[in-house]
Short mmCIF file of C-alpha atoms in Angstrom, two decimals:
data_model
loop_
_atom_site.label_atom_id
_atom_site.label_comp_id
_atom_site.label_asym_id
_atom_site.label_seq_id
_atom_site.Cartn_x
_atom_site.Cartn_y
_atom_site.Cartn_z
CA UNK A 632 -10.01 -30.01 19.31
CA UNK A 633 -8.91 -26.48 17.71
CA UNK A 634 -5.98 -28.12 15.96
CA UNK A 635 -7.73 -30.99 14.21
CA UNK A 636 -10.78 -27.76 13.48
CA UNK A 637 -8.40 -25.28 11.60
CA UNK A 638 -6.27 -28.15 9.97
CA UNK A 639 -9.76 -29.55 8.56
CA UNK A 640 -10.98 -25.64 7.66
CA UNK A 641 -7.55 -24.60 6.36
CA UNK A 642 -8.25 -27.48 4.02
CA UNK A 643 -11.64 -27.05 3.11
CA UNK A 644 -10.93 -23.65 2.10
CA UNK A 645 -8.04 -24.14 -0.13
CA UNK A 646 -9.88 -27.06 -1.56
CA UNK A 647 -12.76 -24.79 -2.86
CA UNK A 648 -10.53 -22.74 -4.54
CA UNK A 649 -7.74 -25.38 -5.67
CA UNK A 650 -10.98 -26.56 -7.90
CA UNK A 651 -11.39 -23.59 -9.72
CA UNK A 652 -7.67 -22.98 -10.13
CA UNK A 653 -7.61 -25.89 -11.85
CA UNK A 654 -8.45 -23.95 -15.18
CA UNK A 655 -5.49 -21.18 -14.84
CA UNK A 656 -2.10 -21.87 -12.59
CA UNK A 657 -1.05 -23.03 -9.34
CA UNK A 658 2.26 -23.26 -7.72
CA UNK A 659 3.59 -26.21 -5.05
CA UNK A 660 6.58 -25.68 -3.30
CA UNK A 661 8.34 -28.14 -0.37
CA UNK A 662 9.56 -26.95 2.65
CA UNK A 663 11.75 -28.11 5.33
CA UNK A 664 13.81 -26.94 7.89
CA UNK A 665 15.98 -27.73 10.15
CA UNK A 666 16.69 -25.72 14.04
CA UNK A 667 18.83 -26.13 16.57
CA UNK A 668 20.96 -23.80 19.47
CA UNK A 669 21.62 -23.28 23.05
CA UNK A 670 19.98 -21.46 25.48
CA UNK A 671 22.17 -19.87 28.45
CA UNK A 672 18.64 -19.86 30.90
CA UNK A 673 17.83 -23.08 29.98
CA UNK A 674 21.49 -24.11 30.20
CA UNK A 675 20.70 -26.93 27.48
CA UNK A 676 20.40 -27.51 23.52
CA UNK A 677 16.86 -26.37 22.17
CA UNK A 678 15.85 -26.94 19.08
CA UNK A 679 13.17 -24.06 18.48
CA UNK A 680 13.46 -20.50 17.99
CA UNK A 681 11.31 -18.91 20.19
CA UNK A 682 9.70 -21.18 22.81
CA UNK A 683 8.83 -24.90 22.60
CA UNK A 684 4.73 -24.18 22.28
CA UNK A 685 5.69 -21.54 19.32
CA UNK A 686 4.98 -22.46 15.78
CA UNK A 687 8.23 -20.24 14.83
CA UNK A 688 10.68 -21.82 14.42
CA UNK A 689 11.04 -25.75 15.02
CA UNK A 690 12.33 -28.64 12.47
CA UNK A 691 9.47 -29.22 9.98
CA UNK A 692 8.83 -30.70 7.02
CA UNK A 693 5.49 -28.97 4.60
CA UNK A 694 4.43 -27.30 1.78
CA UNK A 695 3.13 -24.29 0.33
CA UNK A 696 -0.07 -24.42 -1.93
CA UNK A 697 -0.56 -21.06 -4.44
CA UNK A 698 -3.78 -21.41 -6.71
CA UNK A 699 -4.73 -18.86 -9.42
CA UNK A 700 -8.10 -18.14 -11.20
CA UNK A 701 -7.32 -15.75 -14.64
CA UNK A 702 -9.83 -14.01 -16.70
CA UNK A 703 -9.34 -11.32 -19.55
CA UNK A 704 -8.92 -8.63 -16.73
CA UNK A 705 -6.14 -10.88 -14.97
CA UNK A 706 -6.14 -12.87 -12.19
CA UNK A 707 -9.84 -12.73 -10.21
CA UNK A 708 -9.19 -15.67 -7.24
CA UNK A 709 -6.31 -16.81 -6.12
CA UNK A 710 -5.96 -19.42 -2.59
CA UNK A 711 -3.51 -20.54 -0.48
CA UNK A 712 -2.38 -23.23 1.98
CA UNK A 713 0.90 -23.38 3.33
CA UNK A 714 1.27 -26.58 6.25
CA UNK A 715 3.87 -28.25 8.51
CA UNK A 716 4.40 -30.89 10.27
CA UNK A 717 7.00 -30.02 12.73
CA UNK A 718 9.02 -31.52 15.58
CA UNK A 719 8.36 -30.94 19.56
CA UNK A 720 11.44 -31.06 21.41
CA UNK A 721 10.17 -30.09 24.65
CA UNK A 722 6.66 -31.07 24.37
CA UNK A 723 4.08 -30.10 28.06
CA UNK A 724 1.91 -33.03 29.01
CA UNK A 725 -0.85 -32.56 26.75
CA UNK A 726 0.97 -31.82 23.53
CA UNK A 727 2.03 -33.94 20.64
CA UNK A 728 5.77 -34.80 19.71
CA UNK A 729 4.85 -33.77 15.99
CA UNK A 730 1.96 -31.36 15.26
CA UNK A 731 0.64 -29.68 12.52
CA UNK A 732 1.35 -25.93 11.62
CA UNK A 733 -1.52 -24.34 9.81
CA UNK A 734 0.39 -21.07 8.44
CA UNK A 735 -1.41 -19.46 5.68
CA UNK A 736 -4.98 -20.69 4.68
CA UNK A 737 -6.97 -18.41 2.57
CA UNK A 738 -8.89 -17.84 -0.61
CA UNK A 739 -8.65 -14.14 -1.52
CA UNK A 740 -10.99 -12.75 -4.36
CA UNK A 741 -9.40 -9.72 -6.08
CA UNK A 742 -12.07 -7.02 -7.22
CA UNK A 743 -11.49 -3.89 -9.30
CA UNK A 744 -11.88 -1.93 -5.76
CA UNK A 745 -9.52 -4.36 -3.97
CA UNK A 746 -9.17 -7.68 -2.30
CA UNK A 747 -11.42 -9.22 0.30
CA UNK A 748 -9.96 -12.74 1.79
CA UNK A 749 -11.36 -15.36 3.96
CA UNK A 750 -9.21 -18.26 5.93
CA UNK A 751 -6.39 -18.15 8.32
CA UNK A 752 -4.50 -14.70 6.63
CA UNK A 753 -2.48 -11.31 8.56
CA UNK A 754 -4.89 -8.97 10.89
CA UNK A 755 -4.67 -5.05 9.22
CA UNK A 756 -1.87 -4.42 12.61
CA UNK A 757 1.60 -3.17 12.56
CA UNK A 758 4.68 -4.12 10.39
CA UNK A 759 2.83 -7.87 10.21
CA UNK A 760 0.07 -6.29 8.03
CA UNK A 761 2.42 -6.51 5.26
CA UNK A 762 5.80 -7.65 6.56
CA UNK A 763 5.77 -12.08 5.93
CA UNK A 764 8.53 -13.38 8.49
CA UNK A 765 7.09 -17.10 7.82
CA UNK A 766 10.70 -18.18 7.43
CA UNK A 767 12.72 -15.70 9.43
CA UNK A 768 14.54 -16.42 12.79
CA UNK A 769 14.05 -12.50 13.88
CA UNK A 770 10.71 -11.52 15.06
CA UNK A 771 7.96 -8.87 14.25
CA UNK A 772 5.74 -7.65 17.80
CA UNK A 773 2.26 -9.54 16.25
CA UNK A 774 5.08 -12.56 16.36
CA UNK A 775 6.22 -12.02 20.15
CA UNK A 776 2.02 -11.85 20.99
CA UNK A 777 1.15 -7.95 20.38
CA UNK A 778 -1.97 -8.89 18.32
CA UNK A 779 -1.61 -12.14 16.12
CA UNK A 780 0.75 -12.53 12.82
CA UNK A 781 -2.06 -14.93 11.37
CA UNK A 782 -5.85 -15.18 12.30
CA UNK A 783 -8.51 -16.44 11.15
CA UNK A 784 -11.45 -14.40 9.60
CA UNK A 785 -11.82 -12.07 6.92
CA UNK A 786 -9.97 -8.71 5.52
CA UNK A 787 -9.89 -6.13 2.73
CA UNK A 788 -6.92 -4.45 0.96
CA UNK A 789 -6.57 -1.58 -1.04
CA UNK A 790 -4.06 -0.02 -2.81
CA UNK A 791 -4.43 3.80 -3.34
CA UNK A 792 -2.03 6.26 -5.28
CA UNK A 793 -0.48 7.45 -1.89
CA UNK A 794 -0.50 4.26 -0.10
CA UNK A 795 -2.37 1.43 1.02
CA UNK A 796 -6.10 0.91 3.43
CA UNK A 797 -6.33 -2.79 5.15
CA UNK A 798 -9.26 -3.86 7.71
CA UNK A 799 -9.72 -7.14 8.92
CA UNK A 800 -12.10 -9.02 11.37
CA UNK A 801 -11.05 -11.98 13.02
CA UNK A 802 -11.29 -14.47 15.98
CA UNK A 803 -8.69 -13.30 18.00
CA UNK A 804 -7.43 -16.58 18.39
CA UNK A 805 -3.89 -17.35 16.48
CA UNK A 806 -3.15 -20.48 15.11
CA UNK A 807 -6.32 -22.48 16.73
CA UNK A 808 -9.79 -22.19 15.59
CA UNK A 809 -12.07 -21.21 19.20
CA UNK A 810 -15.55 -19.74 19.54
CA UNK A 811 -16.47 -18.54 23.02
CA UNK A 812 -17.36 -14.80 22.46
CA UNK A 813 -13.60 -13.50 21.17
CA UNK A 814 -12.75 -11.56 18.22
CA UNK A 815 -10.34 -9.00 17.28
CA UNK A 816 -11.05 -6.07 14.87
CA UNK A 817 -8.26 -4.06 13.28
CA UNK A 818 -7.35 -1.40 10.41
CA UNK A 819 -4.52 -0.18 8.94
CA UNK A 820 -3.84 3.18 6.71
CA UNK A 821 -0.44 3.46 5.25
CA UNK A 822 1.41 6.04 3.40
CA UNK A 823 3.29 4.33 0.68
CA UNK A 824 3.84 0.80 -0.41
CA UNK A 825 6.97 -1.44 -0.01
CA UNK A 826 6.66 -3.74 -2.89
CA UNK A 827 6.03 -0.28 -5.05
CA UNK A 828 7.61 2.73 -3.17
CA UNK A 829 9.71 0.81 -1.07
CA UNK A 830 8.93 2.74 1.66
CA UNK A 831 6.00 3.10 3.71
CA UNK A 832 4.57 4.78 6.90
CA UNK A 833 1.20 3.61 8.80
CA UNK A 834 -0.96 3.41 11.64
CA UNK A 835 -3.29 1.06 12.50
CA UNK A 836 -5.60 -0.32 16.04
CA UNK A 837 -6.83 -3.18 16.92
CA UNK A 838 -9.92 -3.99 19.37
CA UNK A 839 -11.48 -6.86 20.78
CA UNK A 840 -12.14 -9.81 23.31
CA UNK A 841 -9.17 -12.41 22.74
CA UNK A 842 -8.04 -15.45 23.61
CA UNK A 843 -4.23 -16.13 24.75
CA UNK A 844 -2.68 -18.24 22.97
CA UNK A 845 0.96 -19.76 22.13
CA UNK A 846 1.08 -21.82 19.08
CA UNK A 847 -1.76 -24.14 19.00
CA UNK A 848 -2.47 -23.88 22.74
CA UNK A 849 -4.96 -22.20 23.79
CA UNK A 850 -3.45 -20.91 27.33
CA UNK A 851 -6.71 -18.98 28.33
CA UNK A 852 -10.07 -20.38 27.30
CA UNK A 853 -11.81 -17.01 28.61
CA UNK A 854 -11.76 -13.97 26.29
CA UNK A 855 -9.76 -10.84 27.81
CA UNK A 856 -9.66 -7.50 26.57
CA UNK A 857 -7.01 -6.03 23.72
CA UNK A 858 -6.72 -2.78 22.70
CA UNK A 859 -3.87 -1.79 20.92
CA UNK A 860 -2.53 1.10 18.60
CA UNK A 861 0.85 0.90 16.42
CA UNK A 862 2.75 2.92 14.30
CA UNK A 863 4.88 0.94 11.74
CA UNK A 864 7.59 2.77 9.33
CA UNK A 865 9.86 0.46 6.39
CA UNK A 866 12.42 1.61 3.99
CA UNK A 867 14.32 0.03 1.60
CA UNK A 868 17.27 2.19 -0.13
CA UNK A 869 20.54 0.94 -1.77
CA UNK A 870 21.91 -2.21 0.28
CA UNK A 871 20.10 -0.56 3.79
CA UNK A 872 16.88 -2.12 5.25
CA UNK A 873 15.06 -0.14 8.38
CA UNK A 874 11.41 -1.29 9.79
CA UNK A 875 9.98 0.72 12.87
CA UNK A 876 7.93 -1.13 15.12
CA UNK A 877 5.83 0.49 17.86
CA UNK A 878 2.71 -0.44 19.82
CA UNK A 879 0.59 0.31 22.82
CA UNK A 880 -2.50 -0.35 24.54
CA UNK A 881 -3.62 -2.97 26.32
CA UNK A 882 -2.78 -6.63 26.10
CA UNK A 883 -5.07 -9.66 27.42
CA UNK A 884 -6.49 -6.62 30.15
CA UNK A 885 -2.95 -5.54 30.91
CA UNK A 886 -1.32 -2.55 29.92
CA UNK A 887 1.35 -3.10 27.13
CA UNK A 888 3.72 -0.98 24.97
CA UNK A 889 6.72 -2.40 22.71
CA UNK A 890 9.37 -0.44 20.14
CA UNK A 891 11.44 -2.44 18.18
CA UNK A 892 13.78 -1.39 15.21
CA UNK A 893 15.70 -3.80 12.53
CA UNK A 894 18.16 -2.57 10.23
CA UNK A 895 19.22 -4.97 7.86
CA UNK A 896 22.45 -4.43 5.36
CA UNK A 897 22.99 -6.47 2.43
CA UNK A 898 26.99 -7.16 2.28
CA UNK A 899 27.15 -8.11 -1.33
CA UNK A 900 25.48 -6.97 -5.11
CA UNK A 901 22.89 -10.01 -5.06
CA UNK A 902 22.01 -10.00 -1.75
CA UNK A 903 22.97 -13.83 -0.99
CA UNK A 904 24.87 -12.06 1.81
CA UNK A 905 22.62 -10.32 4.88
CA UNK A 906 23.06 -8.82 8.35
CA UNK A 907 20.07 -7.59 10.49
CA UNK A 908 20.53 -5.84 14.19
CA UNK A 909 17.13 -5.74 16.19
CA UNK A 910 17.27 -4.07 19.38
CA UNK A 911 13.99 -3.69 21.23
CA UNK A 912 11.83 -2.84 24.60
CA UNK A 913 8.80 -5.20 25.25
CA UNK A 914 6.66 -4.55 28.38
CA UNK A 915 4.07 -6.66 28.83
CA UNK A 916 1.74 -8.34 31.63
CA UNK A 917 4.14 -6.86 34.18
CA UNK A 918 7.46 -7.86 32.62
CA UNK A 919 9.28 -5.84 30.86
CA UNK A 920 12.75 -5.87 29.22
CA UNK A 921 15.55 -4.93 26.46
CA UNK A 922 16.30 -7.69 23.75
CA UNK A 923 18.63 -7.38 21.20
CA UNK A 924 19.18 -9.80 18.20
CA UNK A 925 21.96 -10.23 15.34
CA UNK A 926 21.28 -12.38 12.95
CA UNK A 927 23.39 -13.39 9.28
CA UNK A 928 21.60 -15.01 6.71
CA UNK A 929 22.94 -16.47 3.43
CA UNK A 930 21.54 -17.97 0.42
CA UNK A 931 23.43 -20.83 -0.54
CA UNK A 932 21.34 -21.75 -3.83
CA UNK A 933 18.78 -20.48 -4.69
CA UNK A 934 16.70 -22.97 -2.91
CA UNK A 935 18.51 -23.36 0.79
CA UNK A 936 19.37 -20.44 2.82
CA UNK A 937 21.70 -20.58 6.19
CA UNK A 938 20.99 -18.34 9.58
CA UNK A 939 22.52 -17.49 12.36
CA UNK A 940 21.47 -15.75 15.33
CA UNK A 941 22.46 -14.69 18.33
CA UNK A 942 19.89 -13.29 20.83
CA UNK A 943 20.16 -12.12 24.58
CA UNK A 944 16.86 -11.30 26.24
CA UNK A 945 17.02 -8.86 29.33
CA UNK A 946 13.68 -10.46 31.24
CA UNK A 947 15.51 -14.00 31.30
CA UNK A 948 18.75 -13.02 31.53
CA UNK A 949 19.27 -15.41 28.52
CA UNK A 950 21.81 -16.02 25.89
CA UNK A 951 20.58 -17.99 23.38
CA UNK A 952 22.20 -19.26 19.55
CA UNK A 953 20.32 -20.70 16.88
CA UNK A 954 20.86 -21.92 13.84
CA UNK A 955 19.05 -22.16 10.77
CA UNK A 956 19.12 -24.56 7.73
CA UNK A 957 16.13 -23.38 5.43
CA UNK A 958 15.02 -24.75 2.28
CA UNK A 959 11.69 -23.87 -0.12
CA UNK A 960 11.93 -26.11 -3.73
CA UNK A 961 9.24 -25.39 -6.22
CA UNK A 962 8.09 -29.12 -7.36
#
């Protein structure tokens, strides 16, 4: 089954490189979270994000596995594994009350020309290139199904004076491990890096035979055609956040196109205190529709942070509030 297949690879890969850490330094953290609102469509509690077959967001308990390997040039391997298992409100017929959530599952060798990784890691597409929402209520586009926000495969990275190149091939698959002629191919050039700049501005396609898939299901075992190009834009300056979102192409052999924009304002000196707006237009499949989301997050310690959102989604016609308790201890 694909879930029992990437849970055993995510493991075997970390493994390999949790041996050679060994010698240098590794990191374990615990996770859990707890998630719970009301939906206006659904006219009921829910205790999900998203949508009850999403991985983001659901009550889960995991970890988060960082491995380094050091030499006199710095670190030369590093691997990661971060797992859930999380709680299925609303399970359908075939799916488990608890299931595992294989996030990030890589081993990532870091070369004087760059980094090349191999495992379950971000496809070289859009603000989720670079942009990790693992924790987040609000949602990038590779998040809401415009390409994937974690495949498995392989990628390179590398950082230039002016900005940043990415490329990554993958199985077009998601969260589930299936062979049955899909893959996805994507690249990325960006102008500017957030972590250095803290601003960037890219564009990046993506091409291939996928599967569709939501969470762990695989909702379409025959591979359809995506081809998609996006232009993605961040800057950070003084307590102001913006990130442009903006793809099109086809989706699954339908025409798609989706714009989003989050501006994000941090109401006090240490940022414990945030506010982020996201309006944005998805069109998809045939459906297409405005969604806006508000959403306050504070850090209560520095281990447990609080959210609240509100979101109303045009296509549903649905109100929906959902709140957050999130908290990542290093052990």
């Amino acid at each position: 089954m694909p879930l029992k297949s990437s849970t055993a690879l995510a493991a075997a890969l970390v493994l390999a490189g949790a041996g050679a850490a060994r010698a240098s330094s590794q990191l374990l953290f615990f996770e859990a979270q707890g998630v719970a609102g009301y939906s206006s469509a659904a006219d009921e509690a829910i205790f999900y994000s998203m949508n009850p077959r999403e991985i983001m967001q659901k009550p889960s308990v995991g970890f988060d596995y960082l491995g380094r390997l050091s030499g006199d040039a710095g670190d030369w391997l590093a691997a990661a594994l971060q797992m859930r298992l999380a709680y299925n409100a609303e399970p359908e017929e075939d799916d488990p009350k608890l299931e595992v959530q294989v996030y990030n599952a890589f081993l990532k060798y870091k070369g004087g020309w760059g980094d090349l990784w191999v495992g379950h890691n971000r496809p070289a597409l859009g603000l989720g290139a670079y942009f990790d929402s693992h924790a987040l209520l609000l949602r990038t586009l590779a998040m809401q199904g415009y390409g994937f926000d974690r495949d498995w495969g392989a990628g390179v990275y590398r950082e230039t004076e002016w900005g940043a190149l990415a490329g990554s091939l993958t199985t077009g698959t998601g969260a589930p491990v299936r062979f049955n002629g899909n893959w996805l191919a994507a690249a990325r050039v960006g102008h500017g890096v957030v972590n250095r700049d803290n601003w960037t501005l890219g564009l990046s396609a993506a091409a291939g035979e996928t599967l569709e898939t939501m969470g762990n299901a695989v909702l379409e075992s025959e591979p359809a055609d995506l081809r998609l190009v996006a232009l993605d834009a961040a800057l950070l300056r003084d307590n102001l956040e913006h990130r442009v979102e903006l793809e099109g192409g086809r989706l699954w052999g339908e025409s798609a196109f989706a714009v989003l924009y989050r501006l994000g304002v941090l109401l006090d000196g240490e940022g414990r205190w945030r506010i982020e707006a996201q309006p944005e237009y998805l069109e998809a499949g045939g459906e297409k529709g405005f969604q806006g989301d508000l959403c306050l997050s504070v850090l209560a310690t520095a281990d447990l942070t609080l959210r609240l959102l509100y979101s109303y989604n045009e296509a549903d016609d649905d109100h929906r509030v959902v709140f957050q308790v999130y908290y990542y201890h290093q052990i």
